[in-house]
JSON list of C-alpha atoms in Angstrom, two decimals:
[
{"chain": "A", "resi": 1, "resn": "UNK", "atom": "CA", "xyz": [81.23, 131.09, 53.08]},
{"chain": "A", "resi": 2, "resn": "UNK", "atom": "CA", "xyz": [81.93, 127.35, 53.99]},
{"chain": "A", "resi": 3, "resn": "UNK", "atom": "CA", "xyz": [79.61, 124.72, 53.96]},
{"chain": "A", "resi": 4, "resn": "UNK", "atom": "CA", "xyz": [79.96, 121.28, 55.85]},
{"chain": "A", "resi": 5, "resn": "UNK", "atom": "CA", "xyz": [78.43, 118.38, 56.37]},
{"chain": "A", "resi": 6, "resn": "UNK", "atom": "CA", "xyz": [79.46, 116.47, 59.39]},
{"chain": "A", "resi": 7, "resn": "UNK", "atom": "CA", "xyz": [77.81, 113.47, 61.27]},
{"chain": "A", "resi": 8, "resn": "UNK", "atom": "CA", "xyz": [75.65, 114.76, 64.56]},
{"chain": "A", "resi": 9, "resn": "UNK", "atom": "CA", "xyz": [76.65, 114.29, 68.12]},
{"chain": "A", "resi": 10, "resn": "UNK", "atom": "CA", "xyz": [74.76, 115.07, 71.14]},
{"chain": "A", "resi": 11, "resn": "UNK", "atom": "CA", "xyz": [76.79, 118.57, 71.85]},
{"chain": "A", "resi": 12, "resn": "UNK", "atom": "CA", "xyz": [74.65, 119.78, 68.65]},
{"chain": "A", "resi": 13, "resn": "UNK", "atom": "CA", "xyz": [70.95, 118.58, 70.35]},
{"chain": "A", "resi": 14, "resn": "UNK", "atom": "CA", "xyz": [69.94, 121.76, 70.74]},
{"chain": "A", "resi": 15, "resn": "UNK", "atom": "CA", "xyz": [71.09, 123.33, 67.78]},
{"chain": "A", "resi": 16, "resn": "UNK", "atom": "CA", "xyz": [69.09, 120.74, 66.03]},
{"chain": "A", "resi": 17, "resn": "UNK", "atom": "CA", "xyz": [66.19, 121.44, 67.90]},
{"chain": "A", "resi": 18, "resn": "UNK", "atom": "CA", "xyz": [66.07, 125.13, 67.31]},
{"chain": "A", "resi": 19, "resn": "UNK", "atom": "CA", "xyz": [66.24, 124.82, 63.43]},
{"chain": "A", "resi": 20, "resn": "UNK", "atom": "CA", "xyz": [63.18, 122.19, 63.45]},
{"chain": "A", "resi": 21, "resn": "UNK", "atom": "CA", "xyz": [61.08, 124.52, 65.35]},
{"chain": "A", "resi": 22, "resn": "UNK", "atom": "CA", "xyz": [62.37, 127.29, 63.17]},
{"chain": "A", "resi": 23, "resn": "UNK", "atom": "CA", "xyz": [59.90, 125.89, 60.52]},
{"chain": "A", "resi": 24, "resn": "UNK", "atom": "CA", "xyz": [56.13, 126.93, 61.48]},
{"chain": "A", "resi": 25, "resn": "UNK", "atom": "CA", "xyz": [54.77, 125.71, 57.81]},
{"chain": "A", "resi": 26, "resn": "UNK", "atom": "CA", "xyz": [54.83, 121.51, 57.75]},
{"chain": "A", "resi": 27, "resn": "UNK", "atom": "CA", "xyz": [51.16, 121.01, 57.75]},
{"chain": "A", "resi": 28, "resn": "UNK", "atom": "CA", "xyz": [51.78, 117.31, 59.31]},
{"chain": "A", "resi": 29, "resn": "UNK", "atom": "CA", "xyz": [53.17, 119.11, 62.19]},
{"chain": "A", "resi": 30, "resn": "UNK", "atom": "CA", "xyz": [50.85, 121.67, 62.67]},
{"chain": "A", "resi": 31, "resn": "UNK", "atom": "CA", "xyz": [47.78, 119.14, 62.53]},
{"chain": "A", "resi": 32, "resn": "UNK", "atom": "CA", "xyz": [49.31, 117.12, 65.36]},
{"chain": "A", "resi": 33, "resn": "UNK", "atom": "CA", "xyz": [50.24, 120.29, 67.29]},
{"chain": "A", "resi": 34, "resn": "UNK", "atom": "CA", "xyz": [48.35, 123.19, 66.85]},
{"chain": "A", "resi": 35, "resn": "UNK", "atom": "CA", "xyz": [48.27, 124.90, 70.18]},
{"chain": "A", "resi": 36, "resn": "UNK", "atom": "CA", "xyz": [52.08, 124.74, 70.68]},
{"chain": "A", "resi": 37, "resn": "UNK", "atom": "CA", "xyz": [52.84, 128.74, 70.23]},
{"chain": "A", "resi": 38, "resn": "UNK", "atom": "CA", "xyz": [50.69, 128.81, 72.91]},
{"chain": "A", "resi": 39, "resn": "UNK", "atom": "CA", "xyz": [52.58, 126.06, 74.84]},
{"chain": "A", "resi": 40, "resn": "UNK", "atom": "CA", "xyz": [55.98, 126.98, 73.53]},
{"chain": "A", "resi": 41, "resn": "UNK", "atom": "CA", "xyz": [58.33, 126.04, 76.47]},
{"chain": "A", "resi": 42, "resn": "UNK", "atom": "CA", "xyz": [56.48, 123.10, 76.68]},
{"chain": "A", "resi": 43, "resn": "UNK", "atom": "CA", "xyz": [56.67, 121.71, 73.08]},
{"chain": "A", "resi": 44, "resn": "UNK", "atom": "CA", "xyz": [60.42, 122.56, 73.25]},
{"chain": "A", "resi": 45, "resn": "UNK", "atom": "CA", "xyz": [60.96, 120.73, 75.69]},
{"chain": "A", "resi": 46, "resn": "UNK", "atom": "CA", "xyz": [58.57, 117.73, 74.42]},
{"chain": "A", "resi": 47, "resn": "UNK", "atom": "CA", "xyz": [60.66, 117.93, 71.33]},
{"chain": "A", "resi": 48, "resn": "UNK", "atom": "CA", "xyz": [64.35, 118.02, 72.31]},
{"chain": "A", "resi": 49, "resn": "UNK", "atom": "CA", "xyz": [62.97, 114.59, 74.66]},
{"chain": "A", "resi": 50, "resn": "UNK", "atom": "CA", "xyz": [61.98, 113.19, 71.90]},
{"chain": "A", "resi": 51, "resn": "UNK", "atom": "CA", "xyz": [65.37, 114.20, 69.53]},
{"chain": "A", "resi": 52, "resn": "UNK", "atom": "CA", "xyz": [67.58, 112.99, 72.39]},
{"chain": "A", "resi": 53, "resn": "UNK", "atom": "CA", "xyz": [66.64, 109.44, 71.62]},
{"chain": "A", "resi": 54, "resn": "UNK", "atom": "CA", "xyz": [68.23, 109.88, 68.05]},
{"chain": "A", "resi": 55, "resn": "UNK", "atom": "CA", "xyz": [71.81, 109.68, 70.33]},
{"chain": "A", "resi": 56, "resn": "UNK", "atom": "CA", "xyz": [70.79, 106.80, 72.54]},
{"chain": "A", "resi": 57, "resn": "UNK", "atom": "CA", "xyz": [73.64, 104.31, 72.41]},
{"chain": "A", "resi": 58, "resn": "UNK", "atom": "CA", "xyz": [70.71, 101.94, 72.21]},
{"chain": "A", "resi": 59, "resn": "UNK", "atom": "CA", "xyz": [69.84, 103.56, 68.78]},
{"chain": "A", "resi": 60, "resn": "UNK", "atom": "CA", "xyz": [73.24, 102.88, 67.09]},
{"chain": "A", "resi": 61, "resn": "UNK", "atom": "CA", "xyz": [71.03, 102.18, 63.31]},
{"chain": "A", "resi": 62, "resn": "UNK", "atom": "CA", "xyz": [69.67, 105.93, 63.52]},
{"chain": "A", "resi": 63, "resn": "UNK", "atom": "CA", "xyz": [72.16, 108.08, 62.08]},
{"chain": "A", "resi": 64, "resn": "UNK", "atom": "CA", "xyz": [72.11, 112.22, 62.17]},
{"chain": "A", "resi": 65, "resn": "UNK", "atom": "CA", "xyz": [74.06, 114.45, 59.79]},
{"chain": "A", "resi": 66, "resn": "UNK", "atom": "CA", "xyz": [74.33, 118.10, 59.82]},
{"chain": "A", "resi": 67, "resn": "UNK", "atom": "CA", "xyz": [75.09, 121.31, 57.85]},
{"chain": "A", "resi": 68, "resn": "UNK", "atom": "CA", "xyz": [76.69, 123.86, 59.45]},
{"chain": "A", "resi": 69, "resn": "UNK", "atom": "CA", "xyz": [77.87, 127.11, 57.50]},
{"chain": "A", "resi": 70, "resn": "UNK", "atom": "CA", "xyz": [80.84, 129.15, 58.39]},
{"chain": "A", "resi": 71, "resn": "UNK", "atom": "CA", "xyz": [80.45, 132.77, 57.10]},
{"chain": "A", "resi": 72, "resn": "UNK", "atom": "CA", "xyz": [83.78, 134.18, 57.33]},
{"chain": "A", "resi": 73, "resn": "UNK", "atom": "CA", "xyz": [86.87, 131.95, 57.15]},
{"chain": "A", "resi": 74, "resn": "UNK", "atom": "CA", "xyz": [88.94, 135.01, 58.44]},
{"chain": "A", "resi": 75, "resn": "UNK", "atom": "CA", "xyz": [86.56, 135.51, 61.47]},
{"chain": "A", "resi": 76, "resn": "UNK", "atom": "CA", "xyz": [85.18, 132.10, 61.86]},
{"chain": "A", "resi": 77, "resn": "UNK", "atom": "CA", "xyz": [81.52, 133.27, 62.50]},
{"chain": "A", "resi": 78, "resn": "UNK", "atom": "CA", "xyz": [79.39, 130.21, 62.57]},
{"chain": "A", "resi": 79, "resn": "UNK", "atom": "CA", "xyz": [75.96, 130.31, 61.96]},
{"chain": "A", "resi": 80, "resn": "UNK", "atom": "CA", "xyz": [75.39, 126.77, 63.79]},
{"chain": "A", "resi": 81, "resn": "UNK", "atom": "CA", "xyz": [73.38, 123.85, 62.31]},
{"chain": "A", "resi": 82, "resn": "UNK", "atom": "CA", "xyz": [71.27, 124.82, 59.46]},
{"chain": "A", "resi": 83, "resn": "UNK", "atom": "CA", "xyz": [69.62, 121.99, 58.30]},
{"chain": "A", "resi": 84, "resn": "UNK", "atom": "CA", "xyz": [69.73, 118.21, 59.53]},
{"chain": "A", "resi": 85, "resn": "UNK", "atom": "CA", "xyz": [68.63, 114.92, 58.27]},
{"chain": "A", "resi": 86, "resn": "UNK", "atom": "CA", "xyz": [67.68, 111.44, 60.43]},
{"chain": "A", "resi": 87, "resn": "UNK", "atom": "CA", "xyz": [68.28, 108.48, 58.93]},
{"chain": "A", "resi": 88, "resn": "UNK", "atom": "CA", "xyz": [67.44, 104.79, 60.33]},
{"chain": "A", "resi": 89, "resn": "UNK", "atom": "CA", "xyz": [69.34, 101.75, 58.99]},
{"chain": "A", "resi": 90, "resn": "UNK", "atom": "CA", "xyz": [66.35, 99.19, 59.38]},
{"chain": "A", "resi": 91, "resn": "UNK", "atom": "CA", "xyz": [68.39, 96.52, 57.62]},
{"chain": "A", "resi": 92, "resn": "UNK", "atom": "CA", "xyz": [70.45, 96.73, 60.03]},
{"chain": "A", "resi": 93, "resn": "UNK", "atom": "CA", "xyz": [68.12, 96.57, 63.44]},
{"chain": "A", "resi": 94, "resn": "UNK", "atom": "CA", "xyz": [67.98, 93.47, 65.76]},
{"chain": "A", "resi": 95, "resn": "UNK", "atom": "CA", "xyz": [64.25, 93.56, 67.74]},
{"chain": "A", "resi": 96, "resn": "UNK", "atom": "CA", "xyz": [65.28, 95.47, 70.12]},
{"chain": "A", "resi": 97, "resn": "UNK", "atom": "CA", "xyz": [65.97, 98.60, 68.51]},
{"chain": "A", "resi": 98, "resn": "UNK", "atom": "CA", "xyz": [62.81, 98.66, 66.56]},
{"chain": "A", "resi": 99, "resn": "UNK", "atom": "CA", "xyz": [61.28, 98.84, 70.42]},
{"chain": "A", "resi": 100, "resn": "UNK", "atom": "CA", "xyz": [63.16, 101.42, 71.08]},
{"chain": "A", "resi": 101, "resn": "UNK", "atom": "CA", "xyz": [61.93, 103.47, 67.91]},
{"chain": "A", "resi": 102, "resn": "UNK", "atom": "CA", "xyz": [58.48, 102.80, 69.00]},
{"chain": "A", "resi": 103, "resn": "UNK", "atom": "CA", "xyz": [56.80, 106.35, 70.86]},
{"chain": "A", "resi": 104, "resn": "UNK", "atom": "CA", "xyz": [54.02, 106.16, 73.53]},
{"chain": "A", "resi": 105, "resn": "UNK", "atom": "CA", "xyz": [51.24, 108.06, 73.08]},
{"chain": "A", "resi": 106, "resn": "UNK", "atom": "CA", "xyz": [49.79, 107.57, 76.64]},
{"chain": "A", "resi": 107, "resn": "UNK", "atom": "CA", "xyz": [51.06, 111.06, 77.51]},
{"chain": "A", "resi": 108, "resn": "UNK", "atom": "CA", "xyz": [49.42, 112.82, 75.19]},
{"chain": "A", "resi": 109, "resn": "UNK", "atom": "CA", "xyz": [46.06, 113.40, 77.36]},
{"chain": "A", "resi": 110, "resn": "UNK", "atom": "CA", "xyz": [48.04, 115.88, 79.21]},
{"chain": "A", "resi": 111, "resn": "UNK", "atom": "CA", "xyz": [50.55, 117.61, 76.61]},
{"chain": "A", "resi": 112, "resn": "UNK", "atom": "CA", "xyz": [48.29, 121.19, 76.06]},
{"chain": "A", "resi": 113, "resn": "UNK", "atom": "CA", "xyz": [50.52, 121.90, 72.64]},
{"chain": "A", "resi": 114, "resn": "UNK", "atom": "CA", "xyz": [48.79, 118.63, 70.99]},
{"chain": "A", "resi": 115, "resn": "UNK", "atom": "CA", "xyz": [45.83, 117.67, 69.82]},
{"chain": "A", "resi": 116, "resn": "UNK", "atom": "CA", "xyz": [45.67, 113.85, 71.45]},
{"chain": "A", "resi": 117, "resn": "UNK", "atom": "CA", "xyz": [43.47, 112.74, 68.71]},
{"chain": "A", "resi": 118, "resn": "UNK", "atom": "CA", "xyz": [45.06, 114.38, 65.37]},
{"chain": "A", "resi": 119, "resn": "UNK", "atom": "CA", "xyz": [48.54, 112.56, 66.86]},
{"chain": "A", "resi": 120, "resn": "UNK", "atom": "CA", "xyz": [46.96, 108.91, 67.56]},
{"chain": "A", "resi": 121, "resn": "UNK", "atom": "CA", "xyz": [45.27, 109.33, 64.02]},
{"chain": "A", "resi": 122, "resn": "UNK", "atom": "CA", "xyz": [48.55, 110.31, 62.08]},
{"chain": "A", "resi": 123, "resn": "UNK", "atom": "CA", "xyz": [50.49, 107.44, 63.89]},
{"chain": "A", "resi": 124, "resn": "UNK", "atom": "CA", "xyz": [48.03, 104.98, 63.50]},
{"chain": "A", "resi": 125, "resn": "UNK", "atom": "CA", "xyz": [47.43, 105.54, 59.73]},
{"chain": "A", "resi": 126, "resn": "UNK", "atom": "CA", "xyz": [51.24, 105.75, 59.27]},
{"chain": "A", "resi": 127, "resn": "UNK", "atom": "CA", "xyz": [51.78, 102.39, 60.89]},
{"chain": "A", "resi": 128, "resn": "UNK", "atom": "CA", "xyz": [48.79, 101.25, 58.89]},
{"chain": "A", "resi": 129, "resn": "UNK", "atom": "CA", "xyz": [49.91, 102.17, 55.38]},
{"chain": "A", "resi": 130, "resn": "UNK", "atom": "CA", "xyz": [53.90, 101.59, 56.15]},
{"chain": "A", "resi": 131, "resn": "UNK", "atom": "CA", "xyz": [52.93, 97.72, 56.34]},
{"chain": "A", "resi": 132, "resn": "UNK", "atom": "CA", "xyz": [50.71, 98.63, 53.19]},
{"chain": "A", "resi": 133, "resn": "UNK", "atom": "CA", "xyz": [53.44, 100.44, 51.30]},
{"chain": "A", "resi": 134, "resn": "UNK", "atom": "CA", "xyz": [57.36, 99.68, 52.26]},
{"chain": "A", "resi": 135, "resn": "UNK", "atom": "CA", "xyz": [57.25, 96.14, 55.14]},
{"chain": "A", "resi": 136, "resn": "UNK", "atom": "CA", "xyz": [54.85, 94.04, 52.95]},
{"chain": "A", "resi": 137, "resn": "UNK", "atom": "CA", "xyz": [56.44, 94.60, 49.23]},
{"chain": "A", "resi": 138, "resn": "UNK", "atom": "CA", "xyz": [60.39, 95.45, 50.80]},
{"chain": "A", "resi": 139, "resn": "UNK", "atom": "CA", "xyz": [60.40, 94.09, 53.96]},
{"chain": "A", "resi": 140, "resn": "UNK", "atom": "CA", "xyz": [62.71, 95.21, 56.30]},
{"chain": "A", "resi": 141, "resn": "UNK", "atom": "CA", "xyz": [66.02, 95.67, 54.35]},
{"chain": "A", "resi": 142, "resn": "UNK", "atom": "CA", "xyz": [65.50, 99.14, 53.72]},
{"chain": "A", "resi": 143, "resn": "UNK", "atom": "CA", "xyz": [66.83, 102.62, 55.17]},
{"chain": "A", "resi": 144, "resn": "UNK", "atom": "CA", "xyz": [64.14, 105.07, 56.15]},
{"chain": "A", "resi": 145, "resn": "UNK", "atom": "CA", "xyz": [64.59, 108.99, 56.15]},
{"chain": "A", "resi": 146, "resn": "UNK", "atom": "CA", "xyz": [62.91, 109.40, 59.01]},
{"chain": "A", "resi": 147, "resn": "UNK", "atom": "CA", "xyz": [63.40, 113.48, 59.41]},
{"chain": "A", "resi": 148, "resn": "UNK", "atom": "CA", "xyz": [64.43, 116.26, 56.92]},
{"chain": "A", "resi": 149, "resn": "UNK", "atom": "CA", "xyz": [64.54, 120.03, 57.98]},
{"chain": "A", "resi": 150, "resn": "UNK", "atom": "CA", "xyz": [66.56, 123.30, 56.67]},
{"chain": "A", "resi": 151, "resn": "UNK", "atom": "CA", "xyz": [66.29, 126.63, 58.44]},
{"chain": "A", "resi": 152, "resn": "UNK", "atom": "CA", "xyz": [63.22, 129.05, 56.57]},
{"chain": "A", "resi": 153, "resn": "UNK", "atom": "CA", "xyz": [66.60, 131.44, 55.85]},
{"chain": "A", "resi": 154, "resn": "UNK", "atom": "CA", "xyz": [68.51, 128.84, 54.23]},
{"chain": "A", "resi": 155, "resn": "UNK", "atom": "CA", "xyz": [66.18, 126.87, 52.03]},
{"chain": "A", "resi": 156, "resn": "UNK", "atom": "CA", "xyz": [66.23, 126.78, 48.42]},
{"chain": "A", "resi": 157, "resn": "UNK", "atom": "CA", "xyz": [70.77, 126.48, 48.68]},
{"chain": "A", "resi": 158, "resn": "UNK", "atom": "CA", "xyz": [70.55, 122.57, 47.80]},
{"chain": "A", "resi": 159, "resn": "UNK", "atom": "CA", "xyz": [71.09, 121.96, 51.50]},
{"chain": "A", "resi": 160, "resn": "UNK", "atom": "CA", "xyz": [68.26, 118.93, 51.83]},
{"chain": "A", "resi": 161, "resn": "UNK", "atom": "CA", "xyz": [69.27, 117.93, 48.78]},
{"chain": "A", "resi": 162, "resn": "UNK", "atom": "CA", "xyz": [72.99, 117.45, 49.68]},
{"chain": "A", "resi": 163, "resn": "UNK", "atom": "CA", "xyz": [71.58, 115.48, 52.92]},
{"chain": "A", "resi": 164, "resn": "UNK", "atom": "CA", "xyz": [69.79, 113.18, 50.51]},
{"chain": "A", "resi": 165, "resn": "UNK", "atom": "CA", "xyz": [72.72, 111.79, 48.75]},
{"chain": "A", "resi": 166, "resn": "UNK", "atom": "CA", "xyz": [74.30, 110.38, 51.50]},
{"chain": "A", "resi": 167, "resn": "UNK", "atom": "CA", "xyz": [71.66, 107.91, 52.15]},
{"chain": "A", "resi": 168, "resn": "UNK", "atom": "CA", "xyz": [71.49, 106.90, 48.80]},
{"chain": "A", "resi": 169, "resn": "UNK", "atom": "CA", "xyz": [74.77, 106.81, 48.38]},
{"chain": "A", "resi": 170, "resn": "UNK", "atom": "CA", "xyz": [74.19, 104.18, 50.97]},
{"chain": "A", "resi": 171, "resn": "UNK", "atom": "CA", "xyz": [71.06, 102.45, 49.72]},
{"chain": "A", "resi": 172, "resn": "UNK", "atom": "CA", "xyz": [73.27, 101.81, 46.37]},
{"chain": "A", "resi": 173, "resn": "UNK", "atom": "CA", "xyz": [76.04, 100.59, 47.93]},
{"chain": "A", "resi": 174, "resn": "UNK", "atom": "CA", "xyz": [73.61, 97.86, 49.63]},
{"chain": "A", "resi": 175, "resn": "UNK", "atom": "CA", "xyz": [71.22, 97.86, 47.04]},
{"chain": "A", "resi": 176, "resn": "UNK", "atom": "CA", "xyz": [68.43, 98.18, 48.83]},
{"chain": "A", "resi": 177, "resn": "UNK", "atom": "CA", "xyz": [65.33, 100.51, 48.78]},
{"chain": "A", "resi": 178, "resn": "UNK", "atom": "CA", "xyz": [65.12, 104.46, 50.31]},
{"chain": "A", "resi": 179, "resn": "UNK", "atom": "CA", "xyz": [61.94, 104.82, 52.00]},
{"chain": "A", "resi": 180, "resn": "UNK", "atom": "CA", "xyz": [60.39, 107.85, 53.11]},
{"chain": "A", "resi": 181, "resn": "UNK", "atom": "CA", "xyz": [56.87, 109.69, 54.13]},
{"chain": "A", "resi": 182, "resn": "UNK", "atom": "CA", "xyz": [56.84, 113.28, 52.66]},
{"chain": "A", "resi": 183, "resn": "UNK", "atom": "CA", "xyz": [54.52, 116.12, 53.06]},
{"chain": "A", "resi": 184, "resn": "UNK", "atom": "CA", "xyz": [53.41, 118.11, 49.80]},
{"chain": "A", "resi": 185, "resn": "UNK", "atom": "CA", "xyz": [56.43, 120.47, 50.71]},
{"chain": "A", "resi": 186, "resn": "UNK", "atom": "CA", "xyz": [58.98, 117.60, 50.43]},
{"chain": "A", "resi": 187, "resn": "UNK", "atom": "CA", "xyz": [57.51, 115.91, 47.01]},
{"chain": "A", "resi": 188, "resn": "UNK", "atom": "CA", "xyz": [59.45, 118.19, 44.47]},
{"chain": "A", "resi": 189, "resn": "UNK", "atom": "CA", "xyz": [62.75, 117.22, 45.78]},
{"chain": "A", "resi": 190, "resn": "UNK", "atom": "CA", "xyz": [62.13, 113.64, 45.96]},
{"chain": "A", "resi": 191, "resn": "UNK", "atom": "CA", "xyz": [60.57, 113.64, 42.47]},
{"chain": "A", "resi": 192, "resn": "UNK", "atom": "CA", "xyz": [63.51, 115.41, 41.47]},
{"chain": "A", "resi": 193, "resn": "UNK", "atom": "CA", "xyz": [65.77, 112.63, 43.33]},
{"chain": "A", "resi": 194, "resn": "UNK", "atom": "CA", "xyz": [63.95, 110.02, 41.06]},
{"chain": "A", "resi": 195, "resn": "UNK", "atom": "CA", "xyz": [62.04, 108.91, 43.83]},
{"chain": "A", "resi": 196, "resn": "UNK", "atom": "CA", "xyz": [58.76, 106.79, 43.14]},
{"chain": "A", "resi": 197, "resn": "UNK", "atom": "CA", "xyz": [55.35, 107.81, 43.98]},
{"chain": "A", "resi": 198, "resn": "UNK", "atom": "CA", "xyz": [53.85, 105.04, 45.66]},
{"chain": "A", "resi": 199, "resn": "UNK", "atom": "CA", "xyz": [50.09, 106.49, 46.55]},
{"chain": "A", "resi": 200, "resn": "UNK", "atom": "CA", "xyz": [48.62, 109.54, 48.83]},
{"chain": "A", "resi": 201, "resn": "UNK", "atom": "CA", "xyz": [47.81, 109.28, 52.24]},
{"chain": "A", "resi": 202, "resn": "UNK", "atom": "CA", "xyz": [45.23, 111.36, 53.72]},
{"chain": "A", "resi": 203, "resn": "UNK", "atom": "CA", "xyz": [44.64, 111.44, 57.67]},
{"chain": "A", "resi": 204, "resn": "UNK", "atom": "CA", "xyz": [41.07, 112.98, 58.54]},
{"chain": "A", "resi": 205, "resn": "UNK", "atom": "CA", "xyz": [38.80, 112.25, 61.37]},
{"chain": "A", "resi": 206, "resn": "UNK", "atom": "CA", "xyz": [34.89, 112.04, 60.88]},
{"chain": "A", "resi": 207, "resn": "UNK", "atom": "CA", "xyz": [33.17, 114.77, 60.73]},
{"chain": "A", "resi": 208, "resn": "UNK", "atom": "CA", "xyz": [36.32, 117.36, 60.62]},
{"chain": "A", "resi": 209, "resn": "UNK", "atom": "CA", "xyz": [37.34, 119.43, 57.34]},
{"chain": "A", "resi": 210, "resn": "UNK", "atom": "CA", "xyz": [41.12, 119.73, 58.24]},
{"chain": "A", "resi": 211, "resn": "UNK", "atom": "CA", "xyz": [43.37, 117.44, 57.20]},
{"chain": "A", "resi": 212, "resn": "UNK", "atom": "CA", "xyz": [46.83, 116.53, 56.28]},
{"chain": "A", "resi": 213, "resn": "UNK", "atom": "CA", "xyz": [48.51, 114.61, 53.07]},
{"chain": "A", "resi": 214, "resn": "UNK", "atom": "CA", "xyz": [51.19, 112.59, 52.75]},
{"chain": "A", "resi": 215, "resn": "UNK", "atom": "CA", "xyz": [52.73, 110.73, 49.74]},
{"chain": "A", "resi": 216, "resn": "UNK", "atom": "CA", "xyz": [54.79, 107.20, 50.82]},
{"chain": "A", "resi": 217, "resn": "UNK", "atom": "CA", "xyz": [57.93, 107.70, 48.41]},
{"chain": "A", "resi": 218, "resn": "UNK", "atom": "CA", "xyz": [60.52, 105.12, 47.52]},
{"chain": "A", "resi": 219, "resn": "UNK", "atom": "CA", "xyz": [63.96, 105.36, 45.81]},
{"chain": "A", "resi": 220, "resn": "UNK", "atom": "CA", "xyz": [64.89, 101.32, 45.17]},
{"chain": "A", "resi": 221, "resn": "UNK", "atom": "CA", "xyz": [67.90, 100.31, 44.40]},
{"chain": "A", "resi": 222, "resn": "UNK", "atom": "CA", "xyz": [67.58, 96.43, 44.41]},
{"chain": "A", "resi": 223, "resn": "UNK", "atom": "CA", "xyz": [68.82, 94.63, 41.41]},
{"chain": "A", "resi": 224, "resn": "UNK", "atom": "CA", "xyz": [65.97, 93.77, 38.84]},
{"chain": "A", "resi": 225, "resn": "UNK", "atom": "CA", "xyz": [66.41, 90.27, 37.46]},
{"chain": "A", "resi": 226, "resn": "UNK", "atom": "CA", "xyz": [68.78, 90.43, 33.98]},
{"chain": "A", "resi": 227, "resn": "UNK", "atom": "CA", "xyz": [70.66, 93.27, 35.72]},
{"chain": "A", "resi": 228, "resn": "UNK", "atom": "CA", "xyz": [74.01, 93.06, 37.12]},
{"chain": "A", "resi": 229, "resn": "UNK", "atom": "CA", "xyz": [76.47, 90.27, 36.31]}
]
């Protein structure tokens, strides 16, 4: 078996696509969309819209790498892309491309896979708590992990993990901090990446007992005074 990583183009869209809706257990995801097994073709086709924009030329910051896995070298049988990772070099951005990361939410009224309210809640409290956390201590040198997913079949093979490094091989080459928003699924391998806790997050509306958690998460890499030369 061969294992590669490779940078993303837009011939692997929907390979990408099918391994992030190959995971049915990120409790972020199913609060904001809950009906879409019901809405399937729909949500598909919601979601490669929305992955498209990771290959906009007008997005040249965001950055997509892939593993693929060869299983035979003698008969070349490929078993595609099986897990990805999105990264967006904020230090980087001029003001236009931070418009174009921005996502409307005045379609959501008629999308039947979401929940319109659970969506507006999570994006609003993560816009909310990302000045709180990362733009008013770091500002906006930092790189941002925007999207992590391996394949429910190939999980647990150091695949995510492998992802990882490359942005902090980046973030230590700049020295500048690694920001991310994990679920409780994602915690164990940033803690085990030396990443710092930074609080909890909790999105829940009034009056409703669901709810989802997520824990801001920083790997820094700046130079503390009295280090260096």
């Amino acid at each position: 078996m061969q294992v590669k990583i490779r940078k993303a183009t837009k011939n692997d869209l929907q390979d990408i696509v099918d391994c992030f809706l190959s995971i049915d257990t990120d409790p972020n995801w199913n609060y904001q969309f809950p009906y879409r097994h019901e809405h399937w073709a729909t949500h598909k086709k919601h979601v490669k819209e929305s992955f498209e924009k990771f290959f906009d030329a007008a997005n040249n910051t965001v950055k997509v790498f892939n593993i693929d896995i060869v299983e035979s070298s003698e008969t070349k049988t490929k078993k595609g892309v099986v897990s990805f990772a999105v990264w967006r070099l904020a230090y980087l951005e001029d003001a236009h491309e931070k418009e174009a990361h921005s996502t409307p939410l005045s379609d959501l009224d008629n999308r039947p896979d979401a929940n319109p309210r659970h969506v507006k809640a999570v994006k609003e409290t993560l816009a909310k708590e990302k000045r709180r956390y990362f733009d008013d201590v770091h500002g906006k040198d930092v790189v941002w992990l925007e999207l992590i997913a391996t394949r429910p079949d190939c999980q647990r093979r150091g695949f995510a993990r492998s992802l990882c490094e490359w942005g902090m091989n980046v973030v230590t080459k700049e020295k500048i901090p690694l920001c991310v928003f994990s679920t409780d699924a994602g915690v164990a391998l940033y803690d085990a990446l030396r990443f710092e806790k930074l609080g909890l997050v909790v999105v829940n509306l009034e009056g409703e007992e669901e709810e989802v958690r997520i824990t801001p998460m920083v790997l820094d890499r700046r130079e503390r005074k009295g280090e260096g030369g």
